[in-house]
């Protein structure tokens, strides 16, 4: 078992999805994006899962272990947001930032004043500059330590 419905040594996501989803799972490994969308778009969301991934073990533990902000990565992180974002509100961004810092993750927090959830020229320029600096070997700013 090595398809997209498999996670870990013995626990398969297919234990959570409906028979209708499991019947078309091979399209993920073998199909193109259009075929994947066509296969799954026909399945109503309320018929997608038999068991909740958010309430049933072991999926709940896997989801929690992979939730950002609980472990540090070896690479620096850029956390960028707009101060007028109503989709990912600034309070949520700051909560994630605090979690990342507590986990020891080198994180640069960039807030674009007045920007919403859409990419703005200012945000795009800042992200491009951040990547250019990483590729050039420039040490990252770590806002966790007050450097940002």
PDB file of C-alpha atoms in Angstrom:
ATOM      1  CA  UNK A   1       0.000   0.000   0.000  1.00  0.00           C
ATOM      2  CA  UNK A   2       1.778   3.078  -1.174  1.00  0.00           C
ATOM      3  CA  UNK A   3      -0.880   5.348  -2.670  1.00  0.00           C
ATOM      4  CA  UNK A   4      -2.121   8.697  -1.451  1.00  0.00           C
ATOM      5  CA  UNK A   5      -4.603   7.023   0.893  1.00  0.00           C
ATOM      6  CA  UNK A   6      -1.850   5.442   2.941  1.00  0.00           C
ATOM      7  CA  UNK A   7      -0.099   7.076   5.859  1.00  0.00           C
ATOM      8  CA  UNK A   8       2.383   5.410   8.156  1.00  0.00           C
ATOM      9  CA  UNK A   9       3.033   1.786   8.844  1.00  0.00           C
ATOM     10  CA  UNK A  10      -0.492   0.492   9.217  1.00  0.00           C
ATOM     11  CA  UNK A  11      -3.032   3.298   9.292  1.00  0.00           C
ATOM     12  CA  UNK A  12      -4.593   4.178   5.963  1.00  0.00           C
ATOM     13  CA  UNK A  13      -6.563   7.297   5.174  1.00  0.00           C
ATOM     14  CA  UNK A  14      -8.852   4.920   3.287  1.00  0.00           C
ATOM     15  CA  UNK A  15     -10.048   3.835   6.737  1.00  0.00           C
ATOM     16  CA  UNK A  16     -11.686   7.269   6.884  1.00  0.00           C
ATOM     17  CA  UNK A  17     -12.943   7.933   3.374  1.00  0.00           C
ATOM     18  CA  UNK A  18     -16.158   6.591   1.915  1.00  0.00           C
ATOM     19  CA  UNK A  19     -16.260   3.630  -0.444  1.00  0.00           C
ATOM     20  CA  UNK A  20     -17.028   6.075  -3.250  1.00  0.00           C
ATOM     21  CA  UNK A  21     -13.745   7.934  -2.630  1.00  0.00           C
ATOM     22  CA  UNK A  22     -11.741   4.741  -2.201  1.00  0.00           C
ATOM     23  CA  UNK A  23     -13.116   3.472  -5.525  1.00  0.00           C
ATOM     24  CA  UNK A  24     -11.430   6.319  -7.426  1.00  0.00           C
ATOM     25  CA  UNK A  25      -8.244   6.720  -5.397  1.00  0.00           C
ATOM     26  CA  UNK A  26      -5.989   5.276  -8.117  1.00  0.00           C
ATOM     27  CA  UNK A  27      -6.557   8.427 -10.189  1.00  0.00           C
ATOM     28  CA  UNK A  28      -4.353  10.361  -7.737  1.00  0.00           C
ATOM     29  CA  UNK A  29      -1.345   8.160  -8.487  1.00  0.00           C
ATOM     30  CA  UNK A  30      -1.989   7.685 -12.192  1.00  0.00           C
ATOM     31  CA  UNK A  31      -4.109  10.579 -13.458  1.00  0.00           C
ATOM     32  CA  UNK A  32      -3.518  14.145 -14.533  1.00  0.00           C
ATOM     33  CA  UNK A  33      -4.885  17.054 -12.516  1.00  0.00           C
ATOM     34  CA  UNK A  34      -8.031  17.347 -14.641  1.00  0.00           C
ATOM     35  CA  UNK A  35      -8.777  13.651 -14.167  1.00  0.00           C
ATOM     36  CA  UNK A  36      -8.268  13.928 -10.410  1.00  0.00           C
ATOM     37  CA  UNK A  37     -10.601  16.911 -10.180  1.00  0.00           C
ATOM     38  CA  UNK A  38     -13.205  15.180 -12.347  1.00  0.00           C
ATOM     39  CA  UNK A  39     -13.065  12.049 -10.182  1.00  0.00           C
ATOM     40  CA  UNK A  40     -13.515  13.828  -6.873  1.00  0.00           C
ATOM     41  CA  UNK A  41     -15.673  16.844  -7.776  1.00  0.00           C
ATOM     42  CA  UNK A  42     -18.638  14.553  -8.292  1.00  0.00           C
ATOM     43  CA  UNK A  43     -18.516  13.339  -4.685  1.00  0.00           C
ATOM     44  CA  UNK A  44     -20.478  15.600  -2.327  1.00  0.00           C
ATOM     45  CA  UNK A  45     -18.372  16.743   0.624  1.00  0.00           C
ATOM     46  CA  UNK A  46     -20.833  15.211   3.067  1.00  0.00           C
ATOM     47  CA  UNK A  47     -20.215  11.824   1.378  1.00  0.00           C
ATOM     48  CA  UNK A  48     -16.421  12.102   1.269  1.00  0.00           C
ATOM     49  CA  UNK A  49     -15.579  10.692   4.713  1.00  0.00           C
ATOM     50  CA  UNK A  50     -17.052   7.843   6.747  1.00  0.00           C
ATOM     51  CA  UNK A  51     -15.132   8.877   9.882  1.00  0.00           C
ATOM     52  CA  UNK A  52     -13.865  12.283  10.896  1.00  0.00           C
ATOM     53  CA  UNK A  53     -10.118  12.812  10.596  1.00  0.00           C
ATOM     54  CA  UNK A  54     -10.456  15.566  13.196  1.00  0.00           C
ATOM     55  CA  UNK A  55     -12.044  13.392  15.874  1.00  0.00           C
ATOM     56  CA  UNK A  56     -10.733   9.861  15.354  1.00  0.00           C
ATOM     57  CA  UNK A  57      -7.339   8.369  16.145  1.00  0.00           C
ATOM     58  CA  UNK A  58      -4.820   7.844  14.725  1.00  0.00           C
ATOM     59  CA  UNK A  59      -5.594  10.566  12.151  1.00  0.00           C
ATOM     60  CA  UNK A  60      -6.162  13.165  14.871  1.00  0.00           C
ATOM     61  CA  UNK A  61      -2.641  12.669  16.228  1.00  0.00           C
ATOM     62  CA  UNK A  62      -1.154  12.780  12.715  1.00  0.00           C
ATOM     63  CA  UNK A  63      -2.967  16.042  11.979  1.00  0.00           C
ATOM     64  CA  UNK A  64      -1.853  17.581  15.280  1.00  0.00           C
ATOM     65  CA  UNK A  65       1.750  16.458  14.730  1.00  0.00           C
ATOM     66  CA  UNK A  66       1.745  18.127  11.310  1.00  0.00           C
ATOM     67  CA  UNK A  67       0.080  21.364  12.401  1.00  0.00           C
ATOM     68  CA  UNK A  68       2.537  24.215  11.808  1.00  0.00           C
ATOM     69  CA  UNK A  69       4.153  25.867  14.755  1.00  0.00           C
ATOM     70  CA  UNK A  70       4.913  22.896  16.951  1.00  0.00           C
ATOM     71  CA  UNK A  71       8.406  22.006  15.752  1.00  0.00           C
ATOM     72  CA  UNK A  72      11.313  23.907  14.267  1.00  0.00           C
ATOM     73  CA  UNK A  73      12.595  23.192  10.770  1.00  0.00           C
ATOM     74  CA  UNK A  74      16.240  23.420   9.762  1.00  0.00           C
ATOM     75  CA  UNK A  75      15.437  26.245   7.331  1.00  0.00           C
ATOM     76  CA  UNK A  76      14.315  29.788   8.153  1.00  0.00           C
ATOM     77  CA  UNK A  77      10.696  30.742   7.626  1.00  0.00           C
ATOM     78  CA  UNK A  78       9.073  33.856   6.226  1.00  0.00           C
ATOM     79  CA  UNK A  79       5.650  34.523   7.720  1.00  0.00           C
ATOM     80  CA  UNK A  80       3.990  37.276   5.702  1.00  0.00           C
ATOM     81  CA  UNK A  81       0.551  38.769   6.077  1.00  0.00           C
ATOM     82  CA  UNK A  82      -1.523  41.844   5.435  1.00  0.00           C
ATOM     83  CA  UNK A  83      -2.844  43.875   8.332  1.00  0.00           C
ATOM     84  CA  UNK A  84      -6.288  44.054   6.663  1.00  0.00           C
ATOM     85  CA  UNK A  85      -6.548  40.326   5.916  1.00  0.00           C
ATOM     86  CA  UNK A  86      -9.971  39.014   6.925  1.00  0.00           C
ATOM     87  CA  UNK A  87      -9.282  35.407   5.847  1.00  0.00           C
ATOM     88  CA  UNK A  88      -6.204  34.826   7.974  1.00  0.00           C
ATOM     89  CA  UNK A  89      -6.684  37.535  10.537  1.00  0.00           C
ATOM     90  CA  UNK A  90      -3.624  39.219  12.075  1.00  0.00           C
ATOM     91  CA  UNK A  91      -4.380  37.707  15.488  1.00  0.00           C
ATOM     92  CA  UNK A  92      -4.076  34.196  13.990  1.00  0.00           C
ATOM     93  CA  UNK A  93      -0.807  35.140  12.286  1.00  0.00           C
ATOM     94  CA  UNK A  94       0.570  36.452  15.576  1.00  0.00           C
ATOM     95  CA  UNK A  95      -0.555  33.310  17.412  1.00  0.00           C
ATOM     96  CA  UNK A  96       1.252  31.167  14.828  1.00  0.00           C
ATOM     97  CA  UNK A  97       4.308  33.417  15.064  1.00  0.00           C
ATOM     98  CA  UNK A  98       4.362  32.990  18.853  1.00  0.00           C
ATOM     99  CA  UNK A  99       4.083  29.196  18.445  1.00  0.00           C
ATOM    100  CA  UNK A 100       6.906  29.138  15.901  1.00  0.00           C
ATOM    101  CA  UNK A 101       9.144  31.226  18.154  1.00  0.00           C
ATOM    102  CA  UNK A 102       8.372  29.039  21.171  1.00  0.00           C
ATOM    103  CA  UNK A 103       9.330  25.990  19.087  1.00  0.00           C
ATOM    104  CA  UNK A 104      12.675  27.605  18.224  1.00  0.00           C
ATOM    105  CA  UNK A 105      11.864  28.253  14.566  1.00  0.00           C
ATOM    106  CA  UNK A 106      13.848  31.102  12.991  1.00  0.00           C
ATOM    107  CA  UNK A 107      10.978  33.199  11.614  1.00  0.00           C
ATOM    108  CA  UNK A 108      10.841  36.563   9.952  1.00  0.00           C
ATOM    109  CA  UNK A 109       7.448  38.189  10.406  1.00  0.00           C
ATOM    110  CA  UNK A 110       6.510  40.665   7.683  1.00  0.00           C
ATOM    111  CA  UNK A 111       3.275  42.611   7.869  1.00  0.00           C
ATOM    112  CA  UNK A 112       2.130  44.694   4.935  1.00  0.00           C
ATOM    113  CA  UNK A 113       0.045  47.616   6.172  1.00  0.00           C
ATOM    114  CA  UNK A 114      -3.433  47.772   4.691  1.00  0.00           C
ATOM    115  CA  UNK A 115      -2.981  44.621   2.597  1.00  0.00           C
ATOM    116  CA  UNK A 116      -5.724  42.009   2.547  1.00  0.00           C
ATOM    117  CA  UNK A 117      -5.427  38.317   1.622  1.00  0.00           C
ATOM    118  CA  UNK A 118      -4.493  39.096  -1.984  1.00  0.00           C
ATOM    119  CA  UNK A 119      -0.864  39.349  -3.042  1.00  0.00           C
ATOM    120  CA  UNK A 120       0.147  42.989  -3.378  1.00  0.00           C
ATOM    121  CA  UNK A 121       3.191  44.386  -5.191  1.00  0.00           C
ATOM    122  CA  UNK A 122       4.722  45.211  -1.786  1.00  0.00           C
ATOM    123  CA  UNK A 123       4.199  41.630  -0.586  1.00  0.00           C
ATOM    124  CA  UNK A 124       5.531  40.158  -3.807  1.00  0.00           C
ATOM    125  CA  UNK A 125       8.624  42.374  -3.653  1.00  0.00           C
ATOM    126  CA  UNK A 126       9.261  41.409  -0.016  1.00  0.00           C
ATOM    127  CA  UNK A 127       8.927  37.667  -0.706  1.00  0.00           C
ATOM    128  CA  UNK A 128      11.206  37.896  -3.760  1.00  0.00           C
ATOM    129  CA  UNK A 129      13.828  39.778  -1.742  1.00  0.00           C
ATOM    130  CA  UNK A 130      13.628  37.217   1.061  1.00  0.00           C
ATOM    131  CA  UNK A 131      14.250  34.325  -1.328  1.00  0.00           C
ATOM    132  CA  UNK A 132      17.030  36.208  -3.104  1.00  0.00           C
ATOM    133  CA  UNK A 133      18.745  36.777   0.248  1.00  0.00           C
ATOM    134  CA  UNK A 134      18.453  33.090   1.174  1.00  0.00           C
ATOM    135  CA  UNK A 135      19.899  32.021  -2.178  1.00  0.00           C
ATOM    136  CA  UNK A 136      22.718  34.554  -1.788  1.00  0.00           C
ATOM    137  CA  UNK A 137      23.609  33.143   1.617  1.00  0.00           C
ATOM    138  CA  UNK A 138      22.526  36.223   3.591  1.00  0.00           C
ATOM    139  CA  UNK A 139      21.670  35.349   7.175  1.00  0.00           C
ATOM    140  CA  UNK A 140      17.923  35.491   7.761  1.00  0.00           C
ATOM    141  CA  UNK A 141      16.279  37.984  10.071  1.00  0.00           C
ATOM    142  CA  UNK A 142      14.732  36.283  13.064  1.00  0.00           C
ATOM    143  CA  UNK A 143      11.854  38.402  14.328  1.00  0.00           C
ATOM    144  CA  UNK A 144      11.544  36.049  17.292  1.00  0.00           C
ATOM    145  CA  UNK A 145      14.711  37.523  18.735  1.00  0.00           C
ATOM    146  CA  UNK A 146      13.579  41.075  18.086  1.00  0.00           C
ATOM    147  CA  UNK A 147      15.582  41.371  14.891  1.00  0.00           C
ATOM    148  CA  UNK A 148      12.636  42.141  12.623  1.00  0.00           C
TER     149      UNK A 148
END
